[in-house]
Coordinates of C-alpha atoms in Angstrom, one line a residue:
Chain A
X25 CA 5.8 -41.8 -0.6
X26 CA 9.4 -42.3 -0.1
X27 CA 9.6 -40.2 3.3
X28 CA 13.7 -40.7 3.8
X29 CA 15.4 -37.6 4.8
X30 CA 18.0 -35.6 6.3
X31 CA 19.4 -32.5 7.4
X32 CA 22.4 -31.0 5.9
X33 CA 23.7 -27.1 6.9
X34 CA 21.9 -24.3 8.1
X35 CA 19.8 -21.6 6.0
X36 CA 19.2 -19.1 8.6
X37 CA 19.4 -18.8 12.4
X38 CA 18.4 -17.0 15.4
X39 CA 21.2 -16.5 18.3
X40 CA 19.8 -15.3 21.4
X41 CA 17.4 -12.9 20.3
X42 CA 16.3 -10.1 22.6
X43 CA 14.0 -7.4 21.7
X44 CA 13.2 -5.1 25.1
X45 CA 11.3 -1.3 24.4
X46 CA 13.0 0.1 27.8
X47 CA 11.1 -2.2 30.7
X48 CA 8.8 -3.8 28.2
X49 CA 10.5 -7.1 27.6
X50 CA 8.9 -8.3 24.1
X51 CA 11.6 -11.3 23.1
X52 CA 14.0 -12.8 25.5
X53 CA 16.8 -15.2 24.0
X54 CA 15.3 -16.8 20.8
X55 CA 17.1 -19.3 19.5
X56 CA 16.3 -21.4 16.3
X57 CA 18.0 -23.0 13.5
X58 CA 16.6 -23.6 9.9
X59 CA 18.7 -26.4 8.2
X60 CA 18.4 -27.3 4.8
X61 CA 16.2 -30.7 4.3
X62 CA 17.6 -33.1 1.6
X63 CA 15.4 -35.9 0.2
X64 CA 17.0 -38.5 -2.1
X65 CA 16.0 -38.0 -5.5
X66 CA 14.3 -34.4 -5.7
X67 CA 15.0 -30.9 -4.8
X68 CA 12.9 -30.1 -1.4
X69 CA 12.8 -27.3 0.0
X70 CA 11.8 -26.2 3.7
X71 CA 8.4 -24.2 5.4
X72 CA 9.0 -23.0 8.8
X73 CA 5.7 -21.8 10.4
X74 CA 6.0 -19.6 13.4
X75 CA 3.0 -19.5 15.4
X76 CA 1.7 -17.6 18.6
X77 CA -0.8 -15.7 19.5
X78 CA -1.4 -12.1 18.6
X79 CA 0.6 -9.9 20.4
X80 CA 3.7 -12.1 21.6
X81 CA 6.3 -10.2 19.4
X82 CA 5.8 -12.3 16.0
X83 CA 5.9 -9.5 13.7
X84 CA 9.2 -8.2 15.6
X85 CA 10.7 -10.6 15.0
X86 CA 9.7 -10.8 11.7
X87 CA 11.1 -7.9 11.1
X88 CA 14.4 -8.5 12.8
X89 CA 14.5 -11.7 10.2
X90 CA 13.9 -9.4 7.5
X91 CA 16.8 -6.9 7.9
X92 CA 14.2 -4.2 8.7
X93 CA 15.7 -3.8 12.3
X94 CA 18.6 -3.4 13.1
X95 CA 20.5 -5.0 16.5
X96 CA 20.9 -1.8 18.5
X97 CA 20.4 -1.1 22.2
X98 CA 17.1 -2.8 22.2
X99 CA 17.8 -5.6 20.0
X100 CA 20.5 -7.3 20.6
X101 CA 21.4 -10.9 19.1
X102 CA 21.4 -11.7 15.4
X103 CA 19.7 -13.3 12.7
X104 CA 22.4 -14.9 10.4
X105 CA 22.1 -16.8 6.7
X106 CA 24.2 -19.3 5.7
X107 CA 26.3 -22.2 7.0
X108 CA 29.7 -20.9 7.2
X109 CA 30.0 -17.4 5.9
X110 CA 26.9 -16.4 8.6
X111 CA 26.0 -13.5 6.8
X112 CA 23.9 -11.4 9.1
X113 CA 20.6 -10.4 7.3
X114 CA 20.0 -6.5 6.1
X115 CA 17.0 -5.4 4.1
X116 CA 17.2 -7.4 0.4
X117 CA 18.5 -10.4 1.4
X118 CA 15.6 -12.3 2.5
X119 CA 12.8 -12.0 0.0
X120 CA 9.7 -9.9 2.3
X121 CA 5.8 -10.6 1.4
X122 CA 3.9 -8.5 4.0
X123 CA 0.4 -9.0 4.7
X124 CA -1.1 -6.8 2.1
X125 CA 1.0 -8.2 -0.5
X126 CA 2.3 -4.6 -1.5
X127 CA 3.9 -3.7 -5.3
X128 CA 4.9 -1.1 -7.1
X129 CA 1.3 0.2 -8.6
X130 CA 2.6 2.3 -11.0
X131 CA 4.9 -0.4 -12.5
X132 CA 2.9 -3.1 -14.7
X133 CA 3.5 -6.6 -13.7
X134 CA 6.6 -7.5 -15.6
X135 CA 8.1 -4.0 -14.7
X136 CA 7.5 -5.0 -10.8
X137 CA 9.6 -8.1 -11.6
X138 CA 12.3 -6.8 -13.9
X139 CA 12.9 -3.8 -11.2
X140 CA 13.3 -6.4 -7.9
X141 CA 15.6 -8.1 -11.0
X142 CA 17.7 -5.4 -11.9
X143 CA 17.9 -4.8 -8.0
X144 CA 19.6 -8.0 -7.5
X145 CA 22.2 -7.2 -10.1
X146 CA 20.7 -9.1 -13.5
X147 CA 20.5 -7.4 -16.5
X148 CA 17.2 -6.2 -18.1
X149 CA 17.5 -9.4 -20.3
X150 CA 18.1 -11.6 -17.6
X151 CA 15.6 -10.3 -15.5
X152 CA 12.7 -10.3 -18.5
X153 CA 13.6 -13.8 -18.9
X154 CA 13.7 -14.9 -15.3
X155 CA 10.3 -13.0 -14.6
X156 CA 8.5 -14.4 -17.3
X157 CA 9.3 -18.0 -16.2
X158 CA 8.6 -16.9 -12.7
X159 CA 5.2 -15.5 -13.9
X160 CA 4.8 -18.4 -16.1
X161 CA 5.3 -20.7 -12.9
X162 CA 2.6 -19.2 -10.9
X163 CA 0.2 -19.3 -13.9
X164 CA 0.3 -15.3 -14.4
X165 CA 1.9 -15.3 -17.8
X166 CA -1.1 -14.1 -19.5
X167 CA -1.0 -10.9 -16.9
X168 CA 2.5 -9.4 -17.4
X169 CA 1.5 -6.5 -19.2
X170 CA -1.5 -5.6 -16.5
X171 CA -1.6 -2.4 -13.9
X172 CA -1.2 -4.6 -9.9
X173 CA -5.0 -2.3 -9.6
X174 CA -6.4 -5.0 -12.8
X175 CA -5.7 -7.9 -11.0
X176 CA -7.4 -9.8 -7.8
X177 CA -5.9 -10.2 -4.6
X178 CA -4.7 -13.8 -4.8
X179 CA -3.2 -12.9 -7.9
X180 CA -1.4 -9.8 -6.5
X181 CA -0.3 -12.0 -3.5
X182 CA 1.6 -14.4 -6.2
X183 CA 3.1 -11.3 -8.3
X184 CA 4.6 -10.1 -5.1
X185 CA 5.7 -13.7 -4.4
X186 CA 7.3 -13.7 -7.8
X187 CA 8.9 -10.0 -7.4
X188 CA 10.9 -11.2 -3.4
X189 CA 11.9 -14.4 -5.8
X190 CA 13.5 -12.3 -8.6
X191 CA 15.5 -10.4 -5.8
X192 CA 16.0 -12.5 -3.0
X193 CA 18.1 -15.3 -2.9
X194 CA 16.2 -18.1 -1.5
X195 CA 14.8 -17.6 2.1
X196 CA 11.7 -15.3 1.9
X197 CA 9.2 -14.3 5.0
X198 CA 5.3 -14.2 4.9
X199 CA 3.5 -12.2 6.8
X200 CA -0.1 -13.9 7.8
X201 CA -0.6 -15.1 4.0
X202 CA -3.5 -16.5 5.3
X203 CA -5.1 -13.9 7.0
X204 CA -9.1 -13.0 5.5
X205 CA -9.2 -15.5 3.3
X206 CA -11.6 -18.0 2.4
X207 CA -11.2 -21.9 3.2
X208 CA -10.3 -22.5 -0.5
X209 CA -8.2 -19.4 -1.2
X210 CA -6.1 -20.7 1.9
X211 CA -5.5 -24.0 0.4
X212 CA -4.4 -22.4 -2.8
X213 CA -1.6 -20.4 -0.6
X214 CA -0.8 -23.7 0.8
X215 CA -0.2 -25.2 -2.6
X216 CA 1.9 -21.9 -3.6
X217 CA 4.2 -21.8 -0.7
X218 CA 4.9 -25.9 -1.0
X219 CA 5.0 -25.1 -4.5
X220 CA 7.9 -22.8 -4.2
X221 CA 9.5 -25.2 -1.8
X222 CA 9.9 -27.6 -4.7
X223 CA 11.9 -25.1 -6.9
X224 CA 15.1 -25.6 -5.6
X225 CA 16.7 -27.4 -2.8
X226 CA 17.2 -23.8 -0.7
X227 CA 14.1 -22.5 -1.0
X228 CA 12.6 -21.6 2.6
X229 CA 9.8 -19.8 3.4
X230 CA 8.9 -19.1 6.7
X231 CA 5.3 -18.3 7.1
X232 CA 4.4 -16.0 10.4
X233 CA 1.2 -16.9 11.6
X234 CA -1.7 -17.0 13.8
X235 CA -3.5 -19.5 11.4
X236 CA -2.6 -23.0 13.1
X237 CA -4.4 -25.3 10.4
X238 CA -3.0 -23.7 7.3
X239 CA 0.7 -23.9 9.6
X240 CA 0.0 -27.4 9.9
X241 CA -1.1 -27.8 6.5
X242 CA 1.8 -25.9 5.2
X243 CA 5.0 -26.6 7.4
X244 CA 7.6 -29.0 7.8
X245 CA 8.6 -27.6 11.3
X246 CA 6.4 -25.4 13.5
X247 CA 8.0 -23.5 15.6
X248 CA 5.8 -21.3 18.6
X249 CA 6.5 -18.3 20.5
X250 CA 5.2 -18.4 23.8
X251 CA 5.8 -16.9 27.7
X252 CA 6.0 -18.5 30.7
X253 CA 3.5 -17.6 33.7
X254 CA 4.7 -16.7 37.3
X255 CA 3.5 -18.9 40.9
X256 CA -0.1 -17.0 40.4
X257 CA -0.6 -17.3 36.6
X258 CA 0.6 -13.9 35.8
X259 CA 2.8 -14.1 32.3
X260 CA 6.8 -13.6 32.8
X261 CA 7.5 -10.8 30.1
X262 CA 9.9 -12.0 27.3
X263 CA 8.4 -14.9 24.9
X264 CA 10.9 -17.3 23.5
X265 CA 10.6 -20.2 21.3
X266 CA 8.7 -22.6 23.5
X267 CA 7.5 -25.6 21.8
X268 CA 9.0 -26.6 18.2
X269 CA 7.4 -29.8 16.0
X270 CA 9.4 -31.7 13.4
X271 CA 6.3 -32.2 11.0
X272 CA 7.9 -34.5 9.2
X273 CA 8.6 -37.3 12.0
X274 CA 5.4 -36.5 12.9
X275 CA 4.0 -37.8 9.7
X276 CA 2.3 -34.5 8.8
X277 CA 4.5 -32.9 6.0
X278 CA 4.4 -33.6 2.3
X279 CA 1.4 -35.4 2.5
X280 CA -1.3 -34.7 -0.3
X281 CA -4.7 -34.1 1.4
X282 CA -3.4 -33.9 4.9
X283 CA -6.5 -32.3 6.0
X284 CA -8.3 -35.8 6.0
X285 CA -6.1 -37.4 8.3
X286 CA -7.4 -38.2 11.4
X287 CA -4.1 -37.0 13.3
X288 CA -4.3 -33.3 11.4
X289 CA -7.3 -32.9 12.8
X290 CA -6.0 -33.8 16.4
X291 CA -2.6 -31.9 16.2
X292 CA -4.7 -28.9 15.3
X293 CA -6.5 -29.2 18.6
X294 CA -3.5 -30.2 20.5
X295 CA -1.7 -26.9 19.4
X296 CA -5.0 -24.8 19.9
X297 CA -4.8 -26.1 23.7
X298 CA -1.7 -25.1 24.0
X299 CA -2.2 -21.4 22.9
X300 CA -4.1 -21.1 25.6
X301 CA -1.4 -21.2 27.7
X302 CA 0.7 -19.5 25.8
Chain B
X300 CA -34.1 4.0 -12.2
X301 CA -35.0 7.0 -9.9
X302 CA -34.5 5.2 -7.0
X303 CA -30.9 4.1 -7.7
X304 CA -30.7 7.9 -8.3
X305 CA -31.3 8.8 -4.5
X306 CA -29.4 5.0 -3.2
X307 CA -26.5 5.9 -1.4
X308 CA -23.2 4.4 -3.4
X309 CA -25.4 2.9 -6.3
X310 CA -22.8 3.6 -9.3
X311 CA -24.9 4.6 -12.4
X312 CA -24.4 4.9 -15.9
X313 CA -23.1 7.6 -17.7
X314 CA -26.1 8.4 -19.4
X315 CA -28.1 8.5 -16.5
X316 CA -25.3 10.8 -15.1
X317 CA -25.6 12.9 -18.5
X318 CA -29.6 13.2 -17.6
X319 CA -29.0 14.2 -13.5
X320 CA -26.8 16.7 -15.0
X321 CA -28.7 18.3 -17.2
X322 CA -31.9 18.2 -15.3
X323 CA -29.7 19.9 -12.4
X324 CA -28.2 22.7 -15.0
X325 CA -32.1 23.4 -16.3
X326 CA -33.4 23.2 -12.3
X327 CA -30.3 25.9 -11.2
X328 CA -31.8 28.5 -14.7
X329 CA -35.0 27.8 -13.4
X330 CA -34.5 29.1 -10.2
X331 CA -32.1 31.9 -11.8
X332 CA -35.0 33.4 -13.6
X333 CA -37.8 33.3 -11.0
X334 CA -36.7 33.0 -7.6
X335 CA -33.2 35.1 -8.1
X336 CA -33.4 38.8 -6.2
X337 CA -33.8 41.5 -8.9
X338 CA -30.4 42.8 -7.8
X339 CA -29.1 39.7 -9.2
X340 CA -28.9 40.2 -13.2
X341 CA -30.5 37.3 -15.4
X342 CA -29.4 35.1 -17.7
X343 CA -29.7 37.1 -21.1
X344 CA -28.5 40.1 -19.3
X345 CA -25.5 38.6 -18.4
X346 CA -25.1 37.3 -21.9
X347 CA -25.8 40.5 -23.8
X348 CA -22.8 41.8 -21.3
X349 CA -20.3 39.5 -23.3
X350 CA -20.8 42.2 -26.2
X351 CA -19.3 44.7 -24.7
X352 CA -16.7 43.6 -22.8
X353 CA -15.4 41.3 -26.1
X354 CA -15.2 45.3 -27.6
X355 CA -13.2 45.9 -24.6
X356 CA -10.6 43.3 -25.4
X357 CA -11.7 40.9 -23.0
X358 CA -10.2 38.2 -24.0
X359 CA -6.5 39.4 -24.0
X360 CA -7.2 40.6 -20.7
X361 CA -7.9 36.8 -19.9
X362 CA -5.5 35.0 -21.8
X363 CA -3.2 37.6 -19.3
X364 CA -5.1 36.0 -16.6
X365 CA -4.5 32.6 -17.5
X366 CA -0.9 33.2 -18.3
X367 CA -0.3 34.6 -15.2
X368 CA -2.0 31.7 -13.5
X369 CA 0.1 28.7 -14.8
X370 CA 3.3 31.0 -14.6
X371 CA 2.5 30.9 -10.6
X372 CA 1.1 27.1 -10.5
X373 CA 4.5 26.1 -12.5
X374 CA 6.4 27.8 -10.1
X375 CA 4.5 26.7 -7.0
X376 CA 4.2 23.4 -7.7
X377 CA 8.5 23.2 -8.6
X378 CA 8.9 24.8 -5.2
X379 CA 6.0 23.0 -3.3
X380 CA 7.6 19.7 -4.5
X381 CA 11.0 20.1 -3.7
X382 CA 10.3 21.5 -0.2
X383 CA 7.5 18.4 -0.1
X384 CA 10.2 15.8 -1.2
X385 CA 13.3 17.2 0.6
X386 CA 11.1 16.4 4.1
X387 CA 12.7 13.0 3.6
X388 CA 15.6 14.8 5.2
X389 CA 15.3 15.6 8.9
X390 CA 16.9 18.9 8.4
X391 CA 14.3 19.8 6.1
X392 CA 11.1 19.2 8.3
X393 CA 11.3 22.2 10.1
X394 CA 10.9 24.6 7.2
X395 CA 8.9 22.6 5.6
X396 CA 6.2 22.8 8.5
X397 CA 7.1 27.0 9.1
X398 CA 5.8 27.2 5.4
X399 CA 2.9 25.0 6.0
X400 CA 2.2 27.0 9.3
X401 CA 2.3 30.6 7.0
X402 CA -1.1 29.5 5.4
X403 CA -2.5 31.0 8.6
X404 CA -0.9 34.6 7.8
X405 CA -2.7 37.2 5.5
X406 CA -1.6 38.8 2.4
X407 CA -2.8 42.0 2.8
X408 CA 0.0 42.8 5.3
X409 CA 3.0 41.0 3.3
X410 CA 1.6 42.3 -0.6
X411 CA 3.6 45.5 0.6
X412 CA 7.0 43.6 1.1
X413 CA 6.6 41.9 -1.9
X414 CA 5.7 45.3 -3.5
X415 CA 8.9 46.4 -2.1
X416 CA 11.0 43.7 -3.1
X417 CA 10.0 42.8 -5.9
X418 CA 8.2 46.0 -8.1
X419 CA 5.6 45.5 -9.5
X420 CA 4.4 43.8 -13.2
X421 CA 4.0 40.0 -13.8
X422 CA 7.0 39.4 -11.2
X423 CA 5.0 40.9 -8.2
X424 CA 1.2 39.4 -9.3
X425 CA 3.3 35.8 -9.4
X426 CA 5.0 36.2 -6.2
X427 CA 2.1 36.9 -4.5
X428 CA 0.1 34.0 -5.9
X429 CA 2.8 31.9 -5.6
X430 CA 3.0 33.1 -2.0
X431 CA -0.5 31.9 -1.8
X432 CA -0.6 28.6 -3.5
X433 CA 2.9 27.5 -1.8
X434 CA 1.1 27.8 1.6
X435 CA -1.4 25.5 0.7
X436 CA 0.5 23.2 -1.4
X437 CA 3.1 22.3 0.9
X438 CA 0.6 21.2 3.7
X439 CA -1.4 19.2 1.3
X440 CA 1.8 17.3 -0.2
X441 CA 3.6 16.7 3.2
X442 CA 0.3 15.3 4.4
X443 CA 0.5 13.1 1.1
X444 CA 3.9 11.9 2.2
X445 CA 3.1 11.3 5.7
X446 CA 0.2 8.9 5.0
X447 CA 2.6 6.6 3.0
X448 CA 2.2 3.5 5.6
X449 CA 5.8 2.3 6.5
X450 CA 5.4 -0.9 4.8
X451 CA 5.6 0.7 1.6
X452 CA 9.1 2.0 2.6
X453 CA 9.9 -1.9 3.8
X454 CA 8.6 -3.1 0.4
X455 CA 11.3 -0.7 -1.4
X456 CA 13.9 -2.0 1.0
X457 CA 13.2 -5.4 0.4
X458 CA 14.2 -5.0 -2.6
X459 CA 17.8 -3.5 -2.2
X460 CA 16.8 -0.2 -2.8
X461 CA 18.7 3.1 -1.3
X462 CA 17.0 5.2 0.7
X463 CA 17.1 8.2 -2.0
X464 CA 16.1 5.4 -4.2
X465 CA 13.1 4.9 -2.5
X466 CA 12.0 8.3 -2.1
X467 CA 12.3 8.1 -6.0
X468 CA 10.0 5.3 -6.3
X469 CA 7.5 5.0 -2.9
X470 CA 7.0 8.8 -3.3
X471 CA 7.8 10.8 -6.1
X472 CA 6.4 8.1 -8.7
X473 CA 4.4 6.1 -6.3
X474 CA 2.0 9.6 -5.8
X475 CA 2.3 11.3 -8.5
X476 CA -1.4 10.9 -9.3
X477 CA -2.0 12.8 -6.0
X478 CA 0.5 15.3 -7.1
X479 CA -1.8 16.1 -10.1
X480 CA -5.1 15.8 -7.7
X481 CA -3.2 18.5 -5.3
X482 CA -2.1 20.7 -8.4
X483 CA -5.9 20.8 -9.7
X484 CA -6.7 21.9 -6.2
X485 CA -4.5 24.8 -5.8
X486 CA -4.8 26.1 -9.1
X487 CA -8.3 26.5 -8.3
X488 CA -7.0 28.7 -5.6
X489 CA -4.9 30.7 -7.9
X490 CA -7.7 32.1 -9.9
X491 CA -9.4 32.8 -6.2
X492 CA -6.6 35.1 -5.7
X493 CA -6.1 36.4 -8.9
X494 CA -9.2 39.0 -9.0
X495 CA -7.4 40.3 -5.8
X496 CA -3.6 40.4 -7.0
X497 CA -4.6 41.8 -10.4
X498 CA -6.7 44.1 -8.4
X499 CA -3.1 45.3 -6.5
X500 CA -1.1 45.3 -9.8
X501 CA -3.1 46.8 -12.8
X502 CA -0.7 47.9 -14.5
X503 CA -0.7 45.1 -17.2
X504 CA -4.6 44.2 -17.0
X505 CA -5.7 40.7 -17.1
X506 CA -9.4 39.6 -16.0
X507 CA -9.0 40.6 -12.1
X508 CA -8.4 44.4 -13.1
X509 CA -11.6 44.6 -15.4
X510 CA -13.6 42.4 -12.4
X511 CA -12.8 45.4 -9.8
X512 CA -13.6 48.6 -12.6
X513 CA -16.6 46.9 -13.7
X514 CA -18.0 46.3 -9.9
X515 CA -16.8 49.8 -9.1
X516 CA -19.1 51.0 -11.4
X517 CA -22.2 48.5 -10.3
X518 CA -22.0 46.8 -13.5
X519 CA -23.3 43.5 -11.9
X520 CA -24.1 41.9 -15.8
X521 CA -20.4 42.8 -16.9
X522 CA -19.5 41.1 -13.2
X523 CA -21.0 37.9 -13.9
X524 CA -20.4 37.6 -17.0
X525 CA -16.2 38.0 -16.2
X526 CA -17.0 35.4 -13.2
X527 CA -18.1 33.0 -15.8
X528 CA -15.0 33.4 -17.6
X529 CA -13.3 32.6 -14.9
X530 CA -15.7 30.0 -14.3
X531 CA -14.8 28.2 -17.7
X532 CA -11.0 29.6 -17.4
X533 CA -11.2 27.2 -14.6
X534 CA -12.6 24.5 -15.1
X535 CA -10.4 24.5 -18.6
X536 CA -7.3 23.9 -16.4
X537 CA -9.0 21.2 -14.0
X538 CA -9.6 19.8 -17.4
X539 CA -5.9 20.3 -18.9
X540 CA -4.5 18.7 -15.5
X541 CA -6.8 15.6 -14.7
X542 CA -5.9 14.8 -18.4
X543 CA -2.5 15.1 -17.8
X544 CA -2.7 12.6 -15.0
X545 CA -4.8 10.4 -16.7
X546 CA -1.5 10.2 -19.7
X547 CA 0.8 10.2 -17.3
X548 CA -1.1 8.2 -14.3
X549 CA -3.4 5.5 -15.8
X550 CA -3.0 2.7 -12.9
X551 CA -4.7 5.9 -10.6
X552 CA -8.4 5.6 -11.6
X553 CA -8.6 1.7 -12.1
X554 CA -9.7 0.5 -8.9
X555 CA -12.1 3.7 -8.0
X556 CA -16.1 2.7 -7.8
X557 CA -16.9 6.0 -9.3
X558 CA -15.1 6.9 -12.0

């Protein structure tokens, strides 16, 4: 496989990030970049995975990625898209899959699309159209005209993957999309999110997570959050972004069946040491 | 089969449901008949009461009732809601929760300020149901609205909404099969009330007024023959309103075990 690459521009990024709740320090000056990967030849898109362990402030920051915070007196810093307009993020930019995949349940499939559609300014044509292919893509055609309560939970999990696409412009945020599933259902996830990567040359998903195999199995780049620790082991309040891995110099992205490889397997362990200091 | 009967959350068919049913219905006649006090009239008694009353005009004393009934529920339900919904607003809250809190007053005390305001007639017998209903309502929809979990607000913003737009959509259309659950609920307490507030106003009848005359004169067949009007009366609306949510609901029941 023809591995040649580069980078060129920036799709979102963190400037000194700090998220404090009065003397509860949660973030303290996160920094990170997300440039756009270009591959000779094909449209490749980018997976970020942001690990740590629970507790450290992932989902804040989430959040603060999202446009569902707002920079005030406890946040400051931004989260910017773009290379040089640097549009700061607000609610509806960034396409948003939470955890328990939610939907509209009183709007049928198609309706949950055409709605996130009409929200991101198409018309009702354009948006039937651009669902269906959407829905067509994830192999869900045959369910437009079912109730989100008809269908199963991977399948919901793809319909809401379809609805932040139709209204979102490329960049879209998973919350654990690995969390309680089975061995095989997480490899299908995988598959979806790299999938989605390979729709357009923007696409970029960044997956927060716990879940260091499916990261690894998933990402290009890893980023993870992590505090320091004082003279007698005690943790310094504030985590910031303390290890990052370019999986793809690493020989560990876009590689079919990357679970058998012998270095998978020992990256896996290497990052699950480090956790525990983390 | 009888031991899926007695298994706790073992769903069983319809049929079998048919048969508890009606085994239950023969076992509550039974014990009507035997084991009933004599005080308590029985069965054909209690039908041979329907004569009478039917003379009496019984049934446009209840089609009063039931008039009366979904005159308040309309109007408690277009109050309930807007008070309900307008909680999105932090100006509203406050009322919202001194309404809420008024469920703990009785309506003895306030019928004579409605009495005084308002006259008497189908205006005061409404009002005072409404008065009732509201109470209740109100608590049970801003509970409703509180239990949304915030993601489903973040799911709505996600997608560009506004934030009246996603009052709209997370909770005006997004519950409105709990609306109807809540509405069967408090009409139920309507026709509690309605023996009392007819009681109060008797100047145009209904089924309440003909209740109180019949117990005043010990007339305990007449008595429970009227209660199982009301009975039916109610369970006739329950029936009217859970169809209405199943039209205008139908993703509601889909995912419940016991349907």
């Amino acid at each position: 496989m023809n591995r040649e690459y580069g980078f060129d521009g920036t799709i979102l990024r963190f400037d000194d990030v700090n998220i404090a709740f009065g003397e509860n320090v949660i973030l303290l000056g996160v920094n990170y970049e997300i440039k756009n990967i270009v591959r000779p030849g094909m449209e490749q898109g980018q997976v970020v995975a942001l690990l740590g362990p629970s507790g450290i402030g992932k989902t804040q920051l989430f959040r603060l990625a999202a446009g569902l915070e707002i920079p005030d007196a406890t946040i400051t810093g931004s989260v910017v898209i773009g290379d040089e307009q640097k549009v700061p993020v607000r609610a509806g930019i960034v396409g948003v899959v939470a955890q328990s995949y939610p939907l509209f349940m009183h709007r049928k499939v198609l309706d949950n699309l055409v709605v996130a559609g009409r929200r991101a300014g198409l018309s009702v044509k354009a948006a039937k159209e651009k669902a269906m292919a959407l829905l067509e893509g994830f192999g869900l055609r045959d369910r437009y005209d079912h109730w989100p309560a008809q269908l199963s939970g991977g399948q919901c999990q793809r319909v809401a993957i379809a609805q932040q696409l139709m209204c979102s412009e490329h960049v879209v945020l998973m919350d654990e999309p690995f969390s309680g599933l089975d061995p095989l259902m997480v490899d299908k996830v995988v598959a979806l999110i790299q999938e989605i990567s390979l729709l357009n040359e923007f696409n970029t998903t960044v997956v927060v997570t716990h879940e260091i195999s499916a990261a690894v199995a998933v990402a290009d780049h890893i980023i993870v959050l992590g505090r320091d620790r004082d003279g007698e082991g005690n943790f310094i309040p504030g985590a910031y972004i303390k290890h990052e891995f370019n999986l793809i110099d690493m020989g560990l992205a876009w590689e079919p069946d990357i679970r058998r490889l012998p270095k998978f397997a020992t990256f896996c362990t290497e990052l699950r040491d480090l956790f525990k200091e983390l | 089969m009888l031991r899926a009967v007695f298994t706790p959350n073992k769903v069983v068919s319809k049929k079998v449901m048919a048969m508890i049913a009606i085994t239950q219905i023969f076992a509550f006649f039974v014990i009507w008949i035997v084991m009933a006090p004599k005080i308590i009239p029985r069965p054909m008694e209690v039908l041979q009461a329907f004569g009478p009353l039917w003379k009496q005009g019984i049934a446009g004393h209840l089609w009063v009732s039931l008039t009366t009934n979904l005159i308040a529920l309309f109007f408690t339900m277009v109050i309930s809601l807007f008070i309900s919904y307008s909680t999105a607003i932090s100006f509203m809250r406050p009322p919202a929760a001194a309404i809420s809190k008024m469920r703990f007053l009785g309506l003895t005390g306030l019928t004579l300020i409605f009495t005084l305001l308002i006259g008497g007639g189908l205006g005061l017998k409404v009002a005072i149901i409404v008065f009732g209903m509201t109470v209740f309502t109100v608590t049970n929809l801003v509970a409703m609205i509180r239990m949304i979990p915030r993601e489903r607000y973040d799911h709505a913003r996600t997608l560009r909404y506004s934030e009246v737009r996603i009052v709209w959509e997370v909770v005006v259309r997004g519950k409105l099969d709990e609306v109807f659950e809540i509405m069967r609920q408090n009409a139920a307490i309507g026709w509690m009330m309605l023996a009392m507030v007819e009681g109060i106003v008797r100047s145009e009848g209904g089924i309440g007024s003909v209740l109180l005359t019949q117990n005043k004169y010990f007339n305990l067949s007449a008595v429970f023959a009227i209660q199982i009007m009301i009975f039916f009366a109610g369970i006739g609306t329950d029936w009217v309103l859970g169809t209405l949510k199943g039209v205008a609901c139908p993703w509601a029941s889909l995912k419940l075990e016991r349907r």
